[in-house]
């Protein structure tokens, strides 16, 4: 067993980060946050990486904040939950949302608290049938964080967002997929191969266009229709001046696979 809190592996252009505290369901400590953020920064700067997968070791994906870690007040010092969120969860959520390549959460088991919301902040979520999502915050007197207040209503609507957040009920992955909260729910036995096939498909596309797609979809949500159309025009202009657009059109016309390189 490795001592690393985050295992990093490469399969071609796909870099996988495996949260590695299975004894505590991969809950986040400050040290785990630091390793994950550094790993994501390195992936963002590495042109050979064209898709990122985040998953968990053992039977869980991530149980959110480690409630025994520093800042939780268990050592007799006052709890500093605001500081933990500002120092760790906000930078992580923003890092994932600004990666220059697509990010897939491969949810292998329970995803609770900020563990659920960090997964939901990824571009695509593929979950095993045995996995589940729990907005565990209400049970310990907190509000959703890790981006949950922004993500949940956008993914499933206000009624379901409030219901999930207030009850803290466990939502099985199949139901999460049925309500559009995640991309896909698959049998446990094919979780890895399904995710890697998807990751390789995305890795072969234009990373620049996929990252811009995420950005414009997020930005358009805060714009009126007219402004969203203008945003699309501006970003299409940018895309069309890059290598990948010329390559994509040439490849189509020449009936060959495109080789995209822009980041
Ligand atoms: O600073 C801040 O707090 C701000 C950030 C907040 C973000 C948050 O994420 S707040 C929400 C924190 N998370 C939770 O409240 C979830 C707590 N965990 C659970 O409710 C349950 O563990 C699960 C429903 C996720 C899974 O239940 P189950 O029965 O499958 O597993 P278990 O037996 O409860 O857990 C297995 C082990 O993991 C167990 O340790 P043990 O007894 O075998 O030594 C358990 O204590 C440990 N564990 C699970 N979650 C956490 C944890 N240890 C520390 N922190 C955890 N969050």
Coordinates of C-alpha atoms and ligand atoms in Angstrom, one line a residue:
X1 CA 0.0 0.0 0.0
X2 CA 1.3 3.5 -0.9
X3 CA 1.4 6.1 1.8
X4 CA 0.3 8.8 -0.6
X5 CA -3.0 10.3 0.2
X6 CA -3.7 10.6 -3.6
X7 CA -2.5 8.0 -6.0
X8 CA -1.7 9.2 -9.5
X9 CA -1.7 7.0 -12.6
X10 CA -1.5 7.6 -16.3
X11 CA -3.2 5.6 -19.0
X12 CA -2.2 7.3 -22.3
X13 CA -3.6 10.9 -22.2
X14 CA -5.8 10.2 -19.1
X15 CA -4.5 11.0 -15.7
X16 CA -6.4 9.4 -12.8
X17 CA -6.3 10.7 -9.2
X18 CA -7.4 8.2 -6.6
X19 CA -8.2 9.6 -3.1
X20 CA -6.4 7.1 -0.8
X21 CA -7.7 7.2 2.7
X22 CA -10.0 4.2 2.4
X23 CA -10.1 3.6 6.2
X24 CA -12.0 6.9 6.6
X25 CA -13.9 6.6 3.3
X26 CA -11.4 9.0 1.6
X27 CA -12.6 11.9 3.7
X28 CA -10.7 15.1 3.1
X29 CA -7.9 16.2 5.5
X30 CA -5.8 19.3 4.9
X31 CA -3.0 17.1 3.7
X32 CA -5.2 15.3 1.2
X33 CA -6.4 18.6 -0.1
X34 CA -2.8 19.8 -0.6
X35 CA -1.9 16.6 -2.5
X36 CA -4.9 16.7 -4.7
X37 CA -4.6 20.4 -5.5
X38 CA -0.9 20.0 -6.3
X39 CA -1.7 17.0 -8.5
X40 CA -4.4 18.9 -10.4
X41 CA -2.1 21.9 -10.9
X42 CA 0.5 19.6 -12.3
X43 CA -2.0 17.9 -14.7
X44 CA -3.2 21.3 -15.8
X45 CA 0.3 22.3 -16.7
X46 CA 1.2 19.1 -18.5
X47 CA 0.2 19.1 -22.2
X48 CA 0.3 15.3 -22.4
X49 CA -2.8 15.1 -20.1
X50 CA -6.0 15.5 -22.0
X51 CA -8.5 14.2 -19.5
X52 CA -8.6 13.8 -15.7
X53 CA -10.5 11.2 -13.7
X54 CA -11.0 11.5 -9.9
X55 CA -12.0 8.4 -7.9
X56 CA -11.7 6.8 -4.5
X57 CA -9.8 3.8 -3.1
X58 CA -11.8 1.1 -1.4
X59 CA -15.5 1.0 -1.0
X60 CA -16.2 4.8 -0.9
X61 CA -15.6 7.8 -3.2
X62 CA -15.3 10.4 -0.5
X63 CA -17.1 11.1 2.8
X64 CA -16.5 14.9 2.7
X65 CA -14.6 16.6 5.4
X66 CA -12.7 14.4 7.9
X67 CA -14.5 15.4 11.0
X68 CA -11.4 14.6 13.1
X69 CA -9.0 16.8 11.2
X70 CA -7.5 20.1 12.1
X71 CA -10.0 23.0 12.2
X72 CA -12.9 20.8 13.3
X73 CA -12.5 21.7 17.0
X74 CA -12.0 18.1 18.1
X75 CA -8.6 19.0 19.6
X76 CA -10.0 21.5 22.0
X77 CA -9.3 24.5 19.8
X78 CA -12.2 26.5 18.3
X79 CA -13.6 25.0 15.1
X80 CA -12.5 27.0 12.0
X81 CA -15.0 25.7 9.5
X82 CA -15.0 28.9 7.5
X83 CA -11.3 28.9 7.2
X84 CA -11.3 25.2 6.1
X85 CA -13.8 26.0 3.4
X86 CA -11.9 29.1 2.2
X87 CA -8.4 27.5 2.4
X88 CA -9.3 24.1 0.9
X89 CA -12.8 23.5 -0.6
X90 CA -13.1 26.7 -2.6
X91 CA -9.7 26.4 -4.3
X92 CA -10.3 22.7 -5.1
X93 CA -13.8 23.4 -6.5
X94 CA -12.4 26.3 -8.6
X95 CA -9.4 24.2 -9.7
X96 CA -11.7 21.5 -11.0
X97 CA -14.0 24.0 -12.8
X98 CA -11.0 25.7 -14.5
X99 CA -9.1 22.7 -15.6
X100 CA -8.0 23.0 -19.3
X101 CA -9.2 19.5 -19.9
X102 CA -12.4 17.6 -19.0
X103 CA -12.7 16.2 -15.6
X104 CA -14.7 13.0 -14.8
X105 CA -15.7 11.9 -11.4
X106 CA -15.7 8.1 -11.3
X107 CA -17.9 7.5 -8.2
X108 CA -17.1 4.1 -6.9
X109 CA -19.1 4.2 -3.7
X110 CA -20.7 6.6 -1.2
X111 CA -20.1 10.3 -1.9
X112 CA -21.1 12.4 1.1
X113 CA -21.0 16.0 2.1
X114 CA -18.3 17.9 0.2
X115 CA -17.3 14.6 -1.3
X116 CA -20.7 14.6 -3.2
X117 CA -20.4 18.2 -4.2
X118 CA -16.8 17.9 -5.4
X119 CA -17.9 15.0 -7.6
X120 CA -20.9 17.0 -8.9
X121 CA -18.6 19.9 -9.8
X122 CA -16.7 17.7 -12.2
X123 CA -17.8 17.8 -15.9
X124 CA -19.2 14.3 -16.0
X125 CA -20.0 12.0 -13.2
X126 CA -20.1 8.2 -13.9
X127 CA -21.2 6.2 -10.8
X128 CA -21.4 2.6 -9.9
X129 CA -24.8 1.2 -9.1
X130 CA -23.7 0.6 -5.5
X131 CA -22.7 4.3 -5.1
X132 CA -24.8 7.0 -3.5
X133 CA -24.9 10.7 -2.9
X134 CA -25.6 12.2 0.5
X135 CA -25.9 15.9 1.3
X136 CA -24.8 15.0 4.9
X137 CA -24.4 18.6 6.0
X138 CA -27.8 19.1 7.7
X139 CA -27.0 16.2 10.0
X140 CA -24.1 18.0 11.5
X141 CA -25.6 21.5 11.5
X142 CA -24.0 22.9 8.4
X143 CA -25.1 24.1 5.0
X144 CA -24.0 22.4 1.7
X145 CA -20.5 23.5 0.6
X146 CA -18.0 22.5 -2.0
X147 CA -20.2 24.3 -4.5
X148 CA -23.4 22.4 -3.6
X149 CA -25.5 25.5 -3.1
X150 CA -24.7 26.6 -6.7
X151 CA -24.5 23.2 -8.3
X152 CA -27.5 21.3 -6.9
X153 CA -30.4 23.6 -8.0
X154 CA -28.8 23.9 -11.4
X155 CA -28.6 20.1 -11.8
X156 CA -31.8 19.0 -10.3
X157 CA -34.0 22.1 -9.7
X158 CA -34.7 24.0 -6.4
X159 CA -37.3 21.5 -5.0
X160 CA -35.0 18.5 -5.2
X161 CA -31.9 20.6 -4.2
X162 CA -33.7 21.7 -1.0
X163 CA -35.1 18.3 -0.4
X164 CA -31.8 16.5 -0.7
X165 CA -30.0 19.2 1.4
X166 CA -32.5 19.4 4.2
X167 CA -33.1 15.7 4.6
X168 CA -29.6 14.5 4.0
X169 CA -31.1 11.4 2.6
X170 CA -29.0 8.9 0.7
X171 CA -29.7 9.1 -3.0
X172 CA -28.8 5.9 -4.8
X173 CA -26.8 6.4 -8.0
X174 CA -29.5 5.1 -10.2
X175 CA -31.9 7.7 -8.9
X176 CA -29.3 10.4 -9.3
X177 CA -28.9 9.5 -13.0
X178 CA -32.7 9.3 -13.5
X179 CA -33.1 12.8 -12.1
X180 CA -30.2 14.2 -14.3
X181 CA -27.9 14.9 -11.4
X182 CA -25.1 12.7 -12.9
X183 CA -24.2 11.6 -16.4
X184 CA -24.4 7.9 -16.0
X185 CA -24.9 5.0 -13.6
X186 CA -23.4 1.6 -14.6
X187 CA -23.0 -1.8 -13.1
X188 CA -20.1 -1.9 -10.6
X189 CA -18.3 -4.5 -12.8
X190 CA -18.0 -2.1 -15.7
X191 CA -17.4 1.2 -13.9
X192 CA -13.7 1.4 -14.7
X193 CA -13.9 0.3 -18.4
X194 CA -16.9 2.6 -19.0
X195 CA -15.2 5.6 -17.4
X196 CA -11.9 5.0 -19.2
X197 CA -13.6 4.6 -22.6
X198 CA -15.4 7.9 -22.0
X199 CA -12.2 9.5 -20.8
X200 CA -10.3 8.4 -23.9
X201 CA -13.1 9.6 -26.1
X202 CA -12.9 13.1 -24.5
X203 CA -9.1 13.0 -24.6
X204 CA -9.2 12.6 -28.4
X205 CA -11.4 15.8 -28.8
X206 CA -10.2 19.4 -28.6
X207 CA -9.3 20.1 -25.0
X208 CA -9.5 23.8 -25.7
X209 CA -13.1 23.5 -27.0
X210 CA -14.2 21.2 -24.2
X211 CA -12.9 23.5 -21.5
X212 CA -14.5 26.5 -23.3
X213 CA -17.8 24.6 -23.5
X214 CA -17.8 24.2 -19.7
X215 CA -17.1 27.8 -19.3
X216 CA -19.7 29.2 -21.7
X217 CA -22.4 26.9 -20.3
X218 CA -21.7 28.1 -16.8
X219 CA -21.5 31.7 -17.8
X220 CA -24.6 31.6 -20.0
X221 CA -26.6 30.5 -16.9
X222 CA -26.1 34.0 -15.5
X223 CA -26.9 35.9 -18.8
X224 CA -30.0 36.8 -20.7
X225 CA -30.5 35.2 -24.1
X226 CA -29.1 38.1 -26.1
X227 CA -25.9 38.2 -24.0
X228 CA -25.5 34.5 -24.2
X229 CA -25.6 34.6 -28.0
X230 CA -23.0 37.3 -27.9
X231 CA -20.8 35.2 -25.6
X232 CA -21.1 32.3 -28.0
X233 CA -20.1 34.4 -30.9
X234 CA -17.0 35.7 -29.0
X235 CA -15.9 32.3 -27.9
X236 CA -16.5 30.8 -31.4
X237 CA -14.3 33.5 -32.8
X238 CA -11.6 32.5 -30.4
X239 CA -12.0 28.8 -31.1
X240 CA -12.0 29.3 -34.8
X241 CA -8.7 31.1 -34.8
X242 CA -7.0 28.1 -33.1
X243 CA -5.3 25.0 -34.6
X244 CA -8.1 22.6 -33.6
X245 CA -10.9 24.1 -35.6
X246 CA -8.8 24.1 -38.8
X247 CA -7.7 20.6 -38.0
X248 CA -11.2 19.4 -37.2
X249 CA -12.7 20.7 -40.5
X250 CA -9.7 19.4 -42.6
X251 CA -10.0 16.0 -41.0
X252 CA -13.8 15.9 -41.7
X253 CA -13.3 16.9 -45.3
X254 CA -10.4 14.4 -45.7
X255 CA -12.4 11.7 -44.0
X256 CA -9.7 11.0 -41.4
X257 CA -9.5 11.2 -37.6
X258 CA -8.6 14.7 -36.4
X259 CA -5.5 15.2 -34.2
X260 CA -6.3 18.0 -31.8
X261 CA -3.5 19.7 -29.9
X262 CA -4.8 23.0 -28.5
X263 CA -5.0 23.4 -24.7
Ligands
LIG1 O1 -14.6 22.4 7.9 C1 -15.6 21.9 7.5 O2 -16.2 21.0 8.1 C2 -16.1 22.4 6.2 C3 -16.4 21.4 5.3 C4 -17.4 20.7 5.3 C5 -17.6 19.8 4.2 C6 -18.3 18.5 4.6 O3 -18.1 17.5 3.9 S1 -19.3 18.4 6.0 C7 -19.8 16.7 5.9 C8 -18.8 15.8 6.5 N1 -19.2 14.4 6.2 C9 -20.1 13.7 6.9 O4 -20.8 14.3 7.8 C10 -20.3 12.3 6.5 C11 -19.9 11.4 7.7 N2 -20.0 10.0 7.3 C12 -21.1 9.3 7.2 O5 -22.2 9.8 7.4 C13 -21.0 7.9 6.9 O6 -19.7 7.5 7.1 C14 -21.4 7.5 5.5 C15 -22.9 7.7 5.3 C16 -20.6 8.4 4.5 C17 -21.0 6.1 5.2 O7 -21.6 5.2 6.2 P1 -21.1 3.7 6.3 O8 -21.9 3.1 7.3 O9 -21.0 3.1 5.0 O10 -19.5 3.8 6.8 P2 -19.1 4.2 8.3 O11 -18.9 3.0 9.1 O12 -19.9 5.4 8.9 O13 -17.6 4.8 8.0 C18 -16.5 4.0 7.8 C19 -15.3 4.6 8.5 O14 -15.0 5.9 7.9 C20 -15.6 4.8 10.0 O15 -14.4 4.7 10.7 P3 -14.2 3.4 11.7 O16 -15.4 3.5 12.7 O17 -14.3 2.2 10.8 O18 -12.9 3.7 12.3 C21 -16.0 6.3 10.0 O19 -15.8 6.9 11.2 C22 -15.1 6.9 8.9 N3 -15.6 8.1 8.4 C23 -16.7 8.2 7.5 N4 -16.9 9.5 7.2 C24 -16.0 10.2 7.9 C25 -15.2 9.3 8.7 N5 -14.2 9.7 9.4 C26 -14.0 11.1 9.5 N6 -14.7 12.0 8.8 C27 -15.7 11.6 8.0 N7 -16.4 12.5 7.3

